[in-house]
XYZ file of C-alpha atoms in Angstrom:
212
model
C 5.458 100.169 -178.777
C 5.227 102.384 -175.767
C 2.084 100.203 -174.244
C 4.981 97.109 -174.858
C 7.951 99.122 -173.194
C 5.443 100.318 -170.038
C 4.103 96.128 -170.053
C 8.057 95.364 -169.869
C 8.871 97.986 -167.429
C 5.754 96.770 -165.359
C 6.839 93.075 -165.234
C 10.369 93.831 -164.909
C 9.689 96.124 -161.634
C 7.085 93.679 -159.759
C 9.856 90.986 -160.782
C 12.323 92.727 -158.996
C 10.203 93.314 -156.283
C 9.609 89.565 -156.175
C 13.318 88.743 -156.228
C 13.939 91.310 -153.144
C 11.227 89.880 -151.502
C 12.037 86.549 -151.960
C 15.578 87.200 -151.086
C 14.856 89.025 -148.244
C 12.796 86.267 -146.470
C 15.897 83.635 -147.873
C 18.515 85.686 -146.262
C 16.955 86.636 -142.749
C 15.939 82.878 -142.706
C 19.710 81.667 -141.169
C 19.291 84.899 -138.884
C 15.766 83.886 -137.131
C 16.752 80.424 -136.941
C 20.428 81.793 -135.393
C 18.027 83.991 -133.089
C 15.884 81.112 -132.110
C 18.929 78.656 -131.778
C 20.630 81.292 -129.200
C 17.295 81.850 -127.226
C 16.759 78.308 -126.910
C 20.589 78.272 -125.529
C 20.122 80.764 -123.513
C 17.043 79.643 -121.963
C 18.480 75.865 -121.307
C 21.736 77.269 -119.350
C 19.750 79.518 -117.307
C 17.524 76.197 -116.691
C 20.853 73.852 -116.332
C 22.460 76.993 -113.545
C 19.073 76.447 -111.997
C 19.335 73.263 -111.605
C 23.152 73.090 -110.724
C 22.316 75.652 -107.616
C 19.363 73.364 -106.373
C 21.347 70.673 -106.459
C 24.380 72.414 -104.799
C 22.644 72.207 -101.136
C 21.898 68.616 -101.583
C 25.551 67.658 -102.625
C 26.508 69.642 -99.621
C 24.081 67.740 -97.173
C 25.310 64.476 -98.711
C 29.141 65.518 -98.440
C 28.260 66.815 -94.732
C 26.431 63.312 -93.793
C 27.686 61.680 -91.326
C 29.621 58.357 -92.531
C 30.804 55.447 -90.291
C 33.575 57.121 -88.647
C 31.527 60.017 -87.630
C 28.741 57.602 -85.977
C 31.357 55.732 -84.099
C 32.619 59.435 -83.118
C 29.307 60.292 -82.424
C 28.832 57.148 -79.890
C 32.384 58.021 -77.766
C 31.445 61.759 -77.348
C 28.148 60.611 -75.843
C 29.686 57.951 -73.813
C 31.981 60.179 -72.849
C 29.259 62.839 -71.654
C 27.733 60.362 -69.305
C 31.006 59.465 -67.766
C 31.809 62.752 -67.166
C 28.208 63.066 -65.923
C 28.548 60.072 -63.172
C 31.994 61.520 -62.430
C 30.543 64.865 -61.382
C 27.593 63.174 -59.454
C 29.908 61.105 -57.130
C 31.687 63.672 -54.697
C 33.317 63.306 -51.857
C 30.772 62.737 -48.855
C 30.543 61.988 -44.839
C 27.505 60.575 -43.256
C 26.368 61.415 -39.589
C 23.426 59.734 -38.379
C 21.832 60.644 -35.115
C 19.512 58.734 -32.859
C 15.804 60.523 -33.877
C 15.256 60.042 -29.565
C 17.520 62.510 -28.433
C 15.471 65.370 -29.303
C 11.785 62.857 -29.451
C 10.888 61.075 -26.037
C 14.276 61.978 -24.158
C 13.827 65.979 -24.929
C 17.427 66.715 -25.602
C 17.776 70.441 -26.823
C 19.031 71.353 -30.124
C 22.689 72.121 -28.643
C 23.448 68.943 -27.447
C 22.076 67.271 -30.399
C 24.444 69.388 -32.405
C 27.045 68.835 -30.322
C 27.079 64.967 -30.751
C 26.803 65.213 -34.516
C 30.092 67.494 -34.572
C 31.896 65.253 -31.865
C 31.120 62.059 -34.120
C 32.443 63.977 -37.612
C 35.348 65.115 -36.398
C 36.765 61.946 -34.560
C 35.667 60.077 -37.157
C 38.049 61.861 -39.198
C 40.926 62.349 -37.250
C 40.726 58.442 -36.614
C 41.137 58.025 -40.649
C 43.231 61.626 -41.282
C 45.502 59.346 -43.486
C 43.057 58.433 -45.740
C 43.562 59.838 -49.399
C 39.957 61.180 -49.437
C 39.966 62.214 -45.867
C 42.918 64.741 -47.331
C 41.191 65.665 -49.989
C 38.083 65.927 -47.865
C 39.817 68.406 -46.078
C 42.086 70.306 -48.767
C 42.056 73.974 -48.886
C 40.539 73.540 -52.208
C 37.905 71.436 -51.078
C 37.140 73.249 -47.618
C 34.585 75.288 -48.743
C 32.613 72.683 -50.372
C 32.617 69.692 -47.859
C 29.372 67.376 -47.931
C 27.699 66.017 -45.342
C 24.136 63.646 -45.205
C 22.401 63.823 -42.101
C 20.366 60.640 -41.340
C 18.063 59.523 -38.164
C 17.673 56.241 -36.725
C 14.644 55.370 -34.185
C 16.781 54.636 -31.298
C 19.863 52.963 -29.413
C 19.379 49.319 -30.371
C 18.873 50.487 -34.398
C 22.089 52.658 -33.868
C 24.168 49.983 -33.235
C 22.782 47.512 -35.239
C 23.803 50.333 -38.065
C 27.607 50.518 -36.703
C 27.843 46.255 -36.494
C 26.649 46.393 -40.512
C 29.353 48.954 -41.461
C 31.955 47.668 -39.544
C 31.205 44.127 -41.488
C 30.957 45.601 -44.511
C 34.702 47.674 -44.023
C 33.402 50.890 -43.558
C 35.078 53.698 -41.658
C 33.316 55.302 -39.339
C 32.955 56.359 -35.246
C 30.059 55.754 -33.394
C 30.258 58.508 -30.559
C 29.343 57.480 -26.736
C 28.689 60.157 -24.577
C 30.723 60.164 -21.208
C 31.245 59.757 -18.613
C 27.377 58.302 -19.175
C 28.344 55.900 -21.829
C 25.800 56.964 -23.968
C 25.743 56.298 -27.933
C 24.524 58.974 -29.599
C 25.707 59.225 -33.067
C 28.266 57.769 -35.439
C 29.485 59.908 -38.410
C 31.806 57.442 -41.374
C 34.953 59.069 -42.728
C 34.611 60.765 -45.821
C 33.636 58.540 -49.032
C 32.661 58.387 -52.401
C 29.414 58.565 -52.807
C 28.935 55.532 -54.744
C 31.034 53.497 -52.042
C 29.079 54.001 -49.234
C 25.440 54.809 -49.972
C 23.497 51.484 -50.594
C 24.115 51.380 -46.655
C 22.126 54.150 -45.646
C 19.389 53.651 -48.770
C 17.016 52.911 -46.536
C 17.444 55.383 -43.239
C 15.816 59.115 -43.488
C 17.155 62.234 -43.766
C 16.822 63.978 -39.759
C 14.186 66.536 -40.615
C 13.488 66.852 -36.915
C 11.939 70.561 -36.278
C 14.120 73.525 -34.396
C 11.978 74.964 -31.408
């Protein structure tokens, strides 16, 4: 009887071990697969904010993309720039040109040459002193920045030929005779726009004639 009661208590023990066992593995089973379940969730939204913040630059390059509007806007600021550009570029100007003689094959000294060139400028625009850009020529806010070009033609003959064009063509200007030796010299126009005046002198040089 005793070997029976130790075989019973035997069985009976490794069957309870069995049965915790068994259970054990039965009830951590939901827990693993609750632990896998949240790993997996946790590894997909750190994969999904991943995503979301790579994407975040290109939804903000496609919301900062310039549409139709903004091309058009584009095109008037740039048209804009170039008008403002060409506005800046034609000033206010005078021309003087001065036979290239004087001071070549008739030996004037600089002085005189001078001289001519300031008589022609100055009667030219006290002649036109009612002109609007004449006025503004000579403003207070303009009379430090006054413009002049400085041109040479080869002789008398070409001098005059030069005043006969502009005086066809409208232009305002004095051609400056020396007296009491009737002697043309120079002419000087009034002040112009640039742009009104300068495909008239396109093809005369600027007086680059040497001092001394």
């Amino acid at each position: 009887w005793w070997a029976f009661s130790m075989t019973a208590l035997s069985l009976g023990t490794s069957a309870r071990c069995m049965h915790t066992s068994t259970a054990r593995r039965i009830s951590g089973a939901p827990l693993l697969a609750y632990r896998r379940l949240l790993q997996s969730s946790t590894t997909f939204n750190s994969n999904l904010r991943g995503t979301s913040l790579s994407l975040a630059p290109q939804r903000k390059l496609m919301s900062e993309s310039a549409g139709p509007g903004d091309a058009a806007k584009a095109v008037q600021d740039l048209s804009s720039a170039s008008g403002n550009s060409a506005l800046q570029q034609d000033f206010l100007v005078q021309y003087v040109v001065v036979r290239k003689d004087l001071w070549g094959s008739l030996g004037w000294p600089l002085g005189s040459v001078v001289a001519q060139a300031c008589h022609a400028s100055s009667a030219a625009m006290w002649q036109h002193r009612d002109e609007e850009a004449t006025q503004k020529y000579l403003a207070p806010d303009n009379i430090d920045h006054m413009r002049k070009v400085v041109l040479e033609v080869k002789d008398e003959s070409q001098l005059r030929r030069l005043s006969e064009q502009l005086t066809q063509a409208g232009v305002g200007h004095k051609m400056w005779i020396e007296q009491p030796e009737n002697f043309p010299t120079c002419l000087a126009t009034r002040p112009y726009a640039k742009s009104q005046v300068a495909a008239h002198f396109k093809k005369l040089q600027l007086c680059k004639a040497p001092i001394g």
